[in-house]
mmCIF file of C-alpha atoms and ligand atoms in Angstrom:
data_model
loop_
_atom_site.group_PDB
_atom_site.id
_atom_site.type_symbol
_atom_site.label_atom_id
_atom_site.label_comp_id
_atom_site.label_asym_id
_atom_site.label_seq_id
_atom_site.Cartn_x
_atom_site.Cartn_y
_atom_site.Cartn_z
ATOM 1 C CA MET A 1 114.947 89.296 126.829
ATOM 2 C CA LEU A 2 113.576 92.407 124.872
ATOM 3 C CA LYS A 3 110.771 93.460 127.877
ATOM 4 C CA GLY A 4 111.869 96.832 128.112
ATOM 5 C CA ARG A 5 115.100 97.160 125.728
ATOM 6 C CA HIS A 6 115.648 100.082 123.097
ATOM 7 C CA LEU A 7 115.717 99.964 119.421
ATOM 8 C CA ILE A 8 117.618 102.402 117.718
ATOM 9 C CA ASP A 9 120.438 99.787 115.847
ATOM 10 C CA PRO A 10 119.771 96.468 114.172
ATOM 11 C CA MET A 11 123.023 95.178 115.955
ATOM 12 C CA ASP A 12 121.232 96.186 118.988
ATOM 13 C CA PHE A 13 119.316 92.663 118.755
ATOM 14 C CA SER A 14 121.295 89.403 118.694
ATOM 15 C CA LEU A 15 119.845 86.915 115.779
ATOM 16 C CA ASP A 16 117.935 85.037 117.987
ATOM 17 C CA GLU A 17 115.856 87.737 119.789
ATOM 18 C CA PHE A 18 115.126 89.281 115.667
ATOM 19 C CA GLU A 19 114.014 84.943 115.312
ATOM 20 C CA GLU A 20 111.866 85.809 118.879
ATOM 21 C CA ILE A 21 110.018 88.882 116.833
ATOM 22 C CA PHE A 22 109.522 86.509 113.222
ATOM 23 C CA GLN A 23 108.267 83.893 115.240
ATOM 24 C CA LEU A 24 105.376 86.061 116.796
ATOM 25 C CA ALA A 25 104.510 88.047 113.685
ATOM 26 C CA ASN A 26 104.251 84.826 112.252
ATOM 27 C CA GLN A 27 101.469 84.214 115.358
ATOM 28 C CA ILE A 28 99.546 87.166 114.583
ATOM 29 C CA ILE A 29 99.938 86.517 110.351
ATOM 30 C CA GLU A 30 97.790 83.828 111.740
ATOM 31 C CA CYS A 31 95.372 84.804 113.823
ATOM 32 C CA PRO A 32 95.255 88.596 114.018
ATOM 33 C CA GLN A 33 92.573 87.950 116.532
ATOM 34 C CA GLU A 34 93.699 86.045 119.003
ATOM 35 C CA PHE A 35 96.011 89.138 119.898
ATOM 36 C CA SER A 36 93.229 92.063 119.434
ATOM 37 C CA HIS A 37 93.314 92.762 122.949
ATOM 38 C CA LEU A 38 97.537 91.740 123.870
ATOM 39 C CA CYS A 39 97.845 95.957 124.666
ATOM 40 C CA GLN A 40 94.569 96.530 126.247
ATOM 41 C CA GLY A 41 95.542 99.747 128.995
ATOM 42 C CA LYS A 42 98.823 100.000 127.166
ATOM 43 C CA LEU A 43 100.203 103.685 124.871
ATOM 44 C CA LEU A 44 102.222 104.669 122.005
ATOM 45 C CA ALA A 45 103.503 107.461 121.091
ATOM 46 C CA THR A 46 104.729 108.130 117.818
ATOM 47 C CA LEU A 47 107.293 111.741 117.574
ATOM 48 C CA PHE A 48 107.775 112.458 114.057
ATOM 49 C CA TYR A 49 110.019 114.659 112.999
ATOM 50 C CA GLU A 50 109.772 114.292 109.426
ATOM 51 C CA PRO A 51 107.213 113.087 107.654
ATOM 52 C CA SER A 52 106.833 109.394 106.706
ATOM 53 C CA THR A 53 103.216 107.258 105.620
ATOM 54 C CA ARG A 54 104.188 103.997 106.539
ATOM 55 C CA THR A 55 106.279 104.232 109.878
ATOM 56 C CA ARG A 56 103.616 105.973 110.969
ATOM 57 C CA PHE A 57 100.758 104.732 110.448
ATOM 58 C CA SER A 58 101.734 100.982 110.421
ATOM 59 C CA PHE A 59 102.734 101.202 114.027
ATOM 60 C CA GLU A 60 99.264 103.381 114.982
ATOM 61 C CA ALA A 61 97.673 100.388 113.238
ATOM 62 C CA ALA A 62 99.690 97.942 114.891
ATOM 63 C CA MET A 63 99.225 99.223 118.422
ATOM 64 C CA LEU A 64 95.608 99.878 117.629
ATOM 65 C CA ARG A 65 95.496 96.546 116.574
ATOM 66 C CA LEU A 66 96.901 95.041 119.510
ATOM 67 C CA GLY A 67 93.711 96.767 121.562
ATOM 68 C CA GLY A 68 96.489 99.942 123.019
ATOM 69 C CA SER A 69 95.964 103.347 121.878
ATOM 70 C CA VAL A 70 98.147 105.859 120.446
ATOM 71 C CA LEU A 71 99.431 109.756 121.519
ATOM 72 C CA GLY A 72 101.812 111.844 119.293
ATOM 73 C CA PHE A 73 102.511 114.166 116.816
ATOM 74 C CA SER A 74 103.656 113.914 112.782
ATOM 75 C CA GLU A 75 104.377 117.731 112.624
ATOM 76 C CA PRO A 76 106.926 118.215 115.643
ATOM 77 C CA ASN A 77 106.055 122.335 115.516
ATOM 78 C CA SER A 78 101.912 121.402 116.409
ATOM 79 C CA SER A 79 104.380 120.718 119.762
ATOM 80 C CA SER A 80 106.919 122.046 121.937
ATOM 81 C CA VAL A 81 109.426 121.332 120.186
ATOM 82 C CA ALA A 82 108.911 124.345 118.169
ATOM 83 C CA LYS A 83 109.383 126.337 121.136
ATOM 84 C CA GLY A 84 112.802 124.804 121.121
ATOM 85 C CA GLU A 85 112.485 122.222 123.495
ATOM 86 C CA SER A 86 115.683 118.840 123.511
ATOM 87 C CA VAL A 87 114.850 115.296 122.595
ATOM 88 C CA ALA A 88 116.044 114.839 125.822
ATOM 89 C CA ASP A 89 112.938 116.865 127.593
ATOM 90 C CA THR A 90 110.538 115.724 125.261
ATOM 91 C CA ILE A 91 111.149 111.404 125.855
ATOM 92 C CA ARG A 92 111.329 112.443 129.748
ATOM 93 C CA THR A 93 107.704 114.239 129.765
ATOM 94 C CA VAL A 94 106.507 111.735 127.274
ATOM 95 C CA ALA A 95 107.783 108.511 129.248
ATOM 96 C CA CYS A 96 105.098 110.269 131.747
ATOM 97 C CA TYR A 97 102.635 109.705 130.201
ATOM 98 C CA ALA A 98 103.322 106.461 126.929
ATOM 99 C CA ASP A 99 104.480 102.969 127.526
ATOM 100 C CA ILE A 100 106.745 103.060 124.778
ATOM 101 C CA ALA A 101 107.996 105.680 122.167
ATOM 102 C CA VAL A 102 108.549 105.442 118.561
ATOM 103 C CA MET A 103 110.679 108.697 117.601
ATOM 104 C CA ARG A 104 112.208 109.448 113.149
ATOM 105 C CA HIS A 105 114.007 112.344 113.320
ATOM 106 C CA PRO A 106 116.231 114.385 110.382
ATOM 107 C CA LYS A 107 119.288 114.587 113.101
ATOM 108 C CA GLU A 108 121.465 110.996 112.983
ATOM 109 C CA GLY A 109 121.900 109.713 116.997
ATOM 110 C CA ALA A 110 118.442 111.758 118.189
ATOM 111 C CA PRO A 111 116.305 108.735 118.940
ATOM 112 C CA LYS A 112 119.683 107.541 120.984
ATOM 113 C CA VAL A 113 120.021 110.765 122.744
ATOM 114 C CA ALA A 114 116.266 110.285 123.809
ATOM 115 C CA SER A 115 116.899 106.239 124.546
ATOM 116 C CA ILE A 116 119.802 107.685 127.394
ATOM 117 C CA TYR A 117 116.781 109.194 129.181
ATOM 118 C CA SER A 118 113.913 107.897 128.306
ATOM 119 C CA THR A 119 112.496 105.732 131.009
ATOM 120 C CA ILE A 120 109.939 103.872 128.214
ATOM 121 C CA PRO A 121 111.417 101.892 125.175
ATOM 122 C CA VAL A 122 112.349 103.907 121.988
ATOM 123 C CA ILE A 123 112.468 102.534 119.192
ATOM 124 C CA ASN A 124 113.972 104.728 116.394
ATOM 125 C CA ALA A 125 111.567 105.248 112.952
ATOM 126 C CA GLY A 126 114.726 106.083 110.669
ATOM 127 C CA ASP A 127 117.354 108.893 111.647
ATOM 128 C CA GLY A 128 118.537 111.003 109.217
ATOM 129 C CA GLY A 129 121.079 108.984 106.803
ATOM 130 C CA HIS A 130 121.990 106.494 109.822
ATOM 131 C CA HIS A 131 119.545 103.861 111.078
ATOM 132 C CA HIS A 132 115.759 103.108 110.203
ATOM 133 C CA PRO A 133 116.133 99.306 111.804
ATOM 134 C CA THR A 134 111.734 98.968 111.914
ATOM 135 C CA GLN A 135 112.510 98.854 108.415
ATOM 136 C CA THR A 136 115.353 96.198 108.494
ATOM 137 C CA LEU A 137 113.102 94.034 110.519
ATOM 138 C CA THR A 138 109.934 94.466 107.862
ATOM 139 C CA ASP A 139 112.931 93.548 104.904
ATOM 140 C CA LEU A 140 113.892 90.022 106.980
ATOM 141 C CA LEU A 141 110.141 89.190 107.503
ATOM 142 C CA THR A 142 108.957 89.988 103.942
ATOM 143 C CA ILE A 143 112.115 88.261 102.335
ATOM 144 C CA LYS A 144 111.998 85.275 104.785
ATOM 145 C CA SER A 145 108.133 83.949 104.236
ATOM 146 C CA ILE A 146 108.650 84.827 100.331
ATOM 147 C CA LYS A 147 112.497 82.806 100.086
ATOM 148 C CA ASN A 148 111.971 80.661 103.338
ATOM 149 C CA SER A 149 114.973 81.534 104.639
ATOM 150 C CA LEU A 150 117.829 84.885 105.473
ATOM 151 C CA GLU A 151 120.971 82.670 104.037
ATOM 152 C CA ASN A 152 122.373 82.688 100.785
ATOM 153 C CA HIS A 153 121.360 85.240 98.434
ATOM 154 C CA VAL A 154 122.416 87.494 95.840
ATOM 155 C CA ILE A 155 120.883 90.455 97.313
ATOM 156 C CA GLY A 156 121.060 94.231 94.128
ATOM 157 C CA ILE A 157 120.515 97.301 96.874
ATOM 158 C CA CYS A 158 119.744 99.812 94.052
ATOM 159 C CA GLY A 159 119.942 103.774 94.092
ATOM 160 C CA ASP A 160 120.828 106.015 97.350
ATOM 161 C CA LEU A 161 123.022 104.265 99.029
ATOM 162 C CA LYS A 162 125.316 107.230 100.268
ATOM 163 C CA PHE A 163 121.871 108.661 102.191
ATOM 164 C CA GLY A 164 119.321 105.531 102.203
ATOM 165 C CA ARG A 165 119.229 104.125 106.225
ATOM 166 C CA THR A 166 116.879 101.815 104.366
ATOM 167 C CA VAL A 167 120.124 100.208 103.016
ATOM 168 C CA HIS A 168 122.520 100.814 105.199
ATOM 169 C CA SER A 169 120.764 99.348 108.329
ATOM 170 C CA LEU A 170 119.382 96.282 105.553
ATOM 171 C CA ILE A 171 123.438 95.602 104.881
ATOM 172 C CA LYS A 172 124.505 95.560 108.633
ATOM 173 C CA ALA A 173 121.530 92.746 109.277
ATOM 174 C CA LEU A 174 121.814 90.616 106.405
ATOM 175 C CA SER A 175 125.649 90.724 106.561
ATOM 176 C CA ARG A 176 124.972 88.670 110.104
ATOM 177 C CA TYR A 177 123.128 85.549 107.893
ATOM 178 C CA LYS A 178 125.573 83.377 105.669
ATOM 179 C CA ASN A 179 126.261 83.039 102.578
ATOM 180 C CA ASN A 180 124.809 86.324 101.814
ATOM 181 C CA LYS A 181 126.513 88.503 98.877
ATOM 182 C CA PHE A 182 125.709 92.135 97.684
ATOM 183 C CA VAL A 183 125.064 93.992 94.142
ATOM 184 C CA LEU A 184 125.599 97.334 94.795
ATOM 185 C CA ILE A 185 124.138 100.026 92.195
ATOM 186 C CA SER A 186 124.749 103.586 92.872
ATOM 187 C CA PRO A 187 125.668 106.313 90.527
ATOM 188 C CA LYS A 188 129.767 107.502 91.855
ATOM 189 C CA GLU A 189 128.337 110.443 93.541
ATOM 190 C CA LEU A 190 125.838 108.244 95.557
ATOM 191 C CA LYS A 191 128.058 105.102 96.746
ATOM 192 C CA ILE A 192 128.189 103.311 99.850
ATOM 193 C CA PRO A 193 129.859 105.265 102.383
ATOM 194 C CA GLU A 194 133.053 103.628 102.841
ATOM 195 C CA TYR A 195 132.523 103.311 106.855
ATOM 196 C CA ILE A 196 129.812 100.174 105.591
ATOM 197 C CA LYS A 197 132.378 98.935 103.154
ATOM 198 C CA LYS A 198 135.596 98.343 105.706
ATOM 199 C CA GLU A 199 133.267 97.982 109.120
ATOM 200 C CA ILE A 200 131.061 95.021 107.537
ATOM 201 C CA LEU A 201 131.512 93.855 104.464
ATOM 202 C CA GLN A 202 135.091 93.879 104.242
ATOM 203 C CA LYS A 203 135.529 92.998 108.015
ATOM 204 C CA ASN A 204 133.384 90.495 108.191
ATOM 205 C CA ASN A 205 134.602 88.623 104.238
ATOM 206 C CA ILE A 206 131.597 89.472 102.808
ATOM 207 C CA ASP A 207 131.548 89.525 98.708
ATOM 208 C CA PHE A 208 130.322 92.598 97.233
ATOM 209 C CA ILE A 209 130.513 94.430 94.220
ATOM 210 C CA GLU A 210 129.814 97.453 92.795
ATOM 211 C CA SER A 211 127.535 98.158 89.116
ATOM 212 C CA GLU A 212 126.969 102.048 88.046
ATOM 213 C CA THR A 213 124.378 100.054 85.959
ATOM 214 C CA MET A 214 121.584 97.818 86.509
ATOM 215 C CA GLU A 215 121.426 95.942 83.071
ATOM 216 C CA GLU A 216 124.935 94.326 83.377
ATOM 217 C CA VAL A 217 123.630 92.888 87.285
ATOM 218 C CA MET A 218 120.060 91.803 86.712
ATOM 219 C CA ASP A 219 120.856 88.356 86.049
ATOM 220 C CA LYS A 220 122.601 88.002 89.217
ATOM 221 C CA ILE A 221 120.113 89.276 91.502
ATOM 222 C CA ASP A 222 117.937 86.842 93.827
ATOM 223 C CA ILE A 223 116.738 89.948 95.883
ATOM 224 C CA LEU A 224 116.737 94.007 94.144
ATOM 225 C CA TYR A 225 115.779 96.511 96.916
ATOM 226 C CA MET A 226 114.858 99.702 94.633
ATOM 227 C CA THR A 227 115.573 102.738 96.714
ATOM 228 C CA ARG A 228 114.065 106.771 95.981
ATOM 229 C CA ILE A 229 117.358 109.189 95.247
ATOM 230 C CA GLN A 230 116.443 111.282 98.380
ATOM 231 C CA ARG A 231 115.961 115.274 97.391
ATOM 232 C CA GLU A 232 115.817 115.944 101.239
ATOM 233 C CA ARG A 233 119.181 114.727 101.752
ATOM 234 C CA PHE A 234 121.065 116.370 98.608
ATOM 235 C CA PHE A 235 122.522 120.449 99.459
ATOM 236 C CA SER A 236 121.814 120.977 95.745
ATOM 237 C CA GLU A 237 118.588 121.285 94.101
ATOM 238 C CA GLU A 238 120.571 121.211 90.952
ATOM 239 C CA GLU A 239 122.833 117.922 91.722
ATOM 240 C CA TYR A 240 119.057 115.836 92.333
ATOM 241 C CA LEU A 241 117.921 116.989 89.648
ATOM 242 C CA ARG A 242 120.757 115.783 87.696
ATOM 243 C CA LEU A 243 120.958 112.424 89.199
ATOM 244 C CA LYS A 244 117.399 111.745 90.591
ATOM 245 C CA ASP A 245 116.117 109.287 87.362
ATOM 246 C CA SER A 246 119.502 107.449 87.553
ATOM 247 C CA TYR A 247 117.621 103.994 87.428
ATOM 248 C CA ILE A 248 114.233 102.810 86.827
ATOM 249 C CA LEU A 249 113.008 99.671 86.650
ATOM 250 C CA ASP A 250 110.949 99.107 83.690
ATOM 251 C CA VAL A 251 109.605 96.080 81.775
ATOM 252 C CA ASP A 252 112.246 94.784 79.129
ATOM 253 C CA LYS A 253 114.751 95.000 82.757
ATOM 254 C CA MET A 254 112.874 92.795 84.994
ATOM 255 C CA LYS A 255 113.288 90.050 81.904
ATOM 256 C CA LYS A 256 116.725 89.893 82.470
ATOM 257 C CA ALA A 257 115.937 89.022 85.388
ATOM 258 C CA LYS A 258 115.654 85.606 87.078
ATOM 259 C CA GLU A 259 112.409 83.928 87.251
ATOM 260 C CA ASP A 260 112.449 84.198 90.979
ATOM 261 C CA MET A 261 114.062 87.173 91.716
ATOM 262 C CA ILE A 262 111.599 89.278 93.885
ATOM 263 C CA VAL A 263 111.633 93.127 93.745
ATOM 264 C CA LEU A 264 111.194 95.050 97.009
ATOM 265 C CA HIS A 265 111.758 98.824 97.841
ATOM 266 C CA PRO A 266 111.115 100.537 100.944
ATOM 267 C CA LEU A 267 108.950 102.956 99.554
ATOM 268 C CA PRO A 268 108.179 105.739 98.678
ATOM 269 C CA ARG A 269 108.650 105.844 94.777
ATOM 270 C CA VAL A 270 109.447 108.311 93.354
ATOM 271 C CA ASN A 271 110.714 107.067 89.988
ATOM 272 C CA GLU A 272 113.094 104.050 90.205
ATOM 273 C CA ILE A 273 109.869 101.867 89.078
ATOM 274 C CA ALA A 274 107.179 101.699 86.838
ATOM 275 C CA TYR A 275 103.843 101.036 87.575
ATOM 276 C CA GLU A 276 103.902 98.711 84.586
ATOM 277 C CA VAL A 277 106.055 97.027 87.466
ATOM 278 C CA ASP A 278 103.592 96.414 89.974
ATOM 279 C CA GLU A 279 101.561 93.868 87.416
ATOM 280 C CA ASP A 280 104.692 91.072 87.543
ATOM 281 C CA HIS A 281 104.732 88.592 90.215
ATOM 282 C CA ARG A 282 107.608 89.379 91.445
ATOM 283 C CA ALA A 283 107.143 92.466 92.349
ATOM 284 C CA CYS A 284 106.842 92.267 96.737
ATOM 285 C CA TYR A 285 106.850 95.959 97.431
ATOM 286 C CA PHE A 286 103.038 96.243 99.297
ATOM 287 C CA ASP A 287 103.817 92.922 100.341
ATOM 288 C CA GLN A 288 106.454 94.510 102.441
ATOM 289 C CA ALA A 289 104.125 97.007 103.688
ATOM 290 C CA LYS A 290 101.558 94.719 105.281
ATOM 291 C CA TYR A 291 104.437 93.047 106.692
ATOM 292 C CA GLY A 292 105.590 95.905 108.446
ATOM 293 C CA MET A 293 102.901 96.372 110.392
ATOM 294 C CA TYR A 294 103.090 92.578 111.488
ATOM 295 C CA VAL A 295 106.577 92.832 112.746
ATOM 296 C CA ARG A 296 105.713 96.202 114.124
ATOM 297 C CA MET A 297 102.982 94.419 116.261
ATOM 298 C CA ALA A 298 105.509 91.987 117.487
ATOM 299 C CA LEU A 299 108.195 94.552 118.229
ATOM 300 C CA ILE A 300 105.908 96.846 120.416
ATOM 301 C CA ALA A 301 104.421 93.709 122.322
ATOM 302 C CA LYS A 302 107.731 92.036 122.995
ATOM 303 C CA LEU A 303 109.367 95.052 123.912
ATOM 304 C CA LEU A 304 106.368 95.756 126.677
ATOM 305 C CA GLY A 305 106.751 92.701 127.708
ATOM 306 C CA VAL A 306 102.927 91.716 127.535
ATOM 307 C CA ARG A 307 101.620 87.961 126.850
HETATM 308 N N1 CP B 1 109.727 103.166 104.533
HETATM 309 C C1 CP B 1 109.597 103.954 105.276
HETATM 310 O O1 CP B 1 109.881 104.085 106.237
HETATM 311 O O2 CP B 1 108.394 104.524 104.536
HETATM 312 P P1 CP B 1 107.662 106.157 105.152
HETATM 313 O O3 CP B 1 108.791 107.403 105.146
HETATM 314 O O4 CP B 1 106.445 106.690 104.833
HETATM 315 O O5 CP B 1 107.622 105.874 106.391
#
């Protein structure tokens, strides 16, 4: 039963509950007009303490396409956050007006704090370098739709594996499905955190290798998940400038990849995928952005318990 629940961490839902959401998302994709009044009279609050295009717009589009309404801020200084209001007081107040809330925050754990004080469902839309569970739902629905299964894949994850919240959530989620293996590609400064290796990969006997180059592993990968080197997570601009172009996926590298490999990216991209790759049939990152809206439609409907 998903009604009334929060989504803070990808482990908050069981695999059966993920499946329930994917099934509804697929029904919406097949016949969106049947769902266009599902959330009539319901209000979604979007509380974005950090910039966003896809997550905020796809949540807003999702609620509007379900017949509901949206309020919120994309710039916290336009709200009483600028006067020093706490996350706890903000969510208590928002819960007086809205039926469900989505929060993005630069501090790890802020949406969790909100969920403790909230009387309405809270969805984590990304907290610092920690988690981004609705990006994970997006990624899983994309993989399932294109590859027909969430099992038996070699998943290459490339870029900022240290600070990348989409990466941490995706590894956590895909490790729960059978026989997935990981190829983790990053500079040594941006390697996957030890806690992910120990508590998720090693603890569950998941096969993984680490590499500092793309070229030597391209031919092994079924799903290549590219990520941006995130300027905003660096303490030193000099360090960012040194690492920012560590990996650039281009047509030459795509020639080394399997013919049925798919390329995903949570976006935004900066330099890490050359625009020429967009024309390749294996480039699926804009399809992925669209699946994000459908899976968020399904998630909103499930958490609100509307039928
Ligand atoms: N993928 C993602 O979270 O994109 P935005 O930062 O644009 O929301």
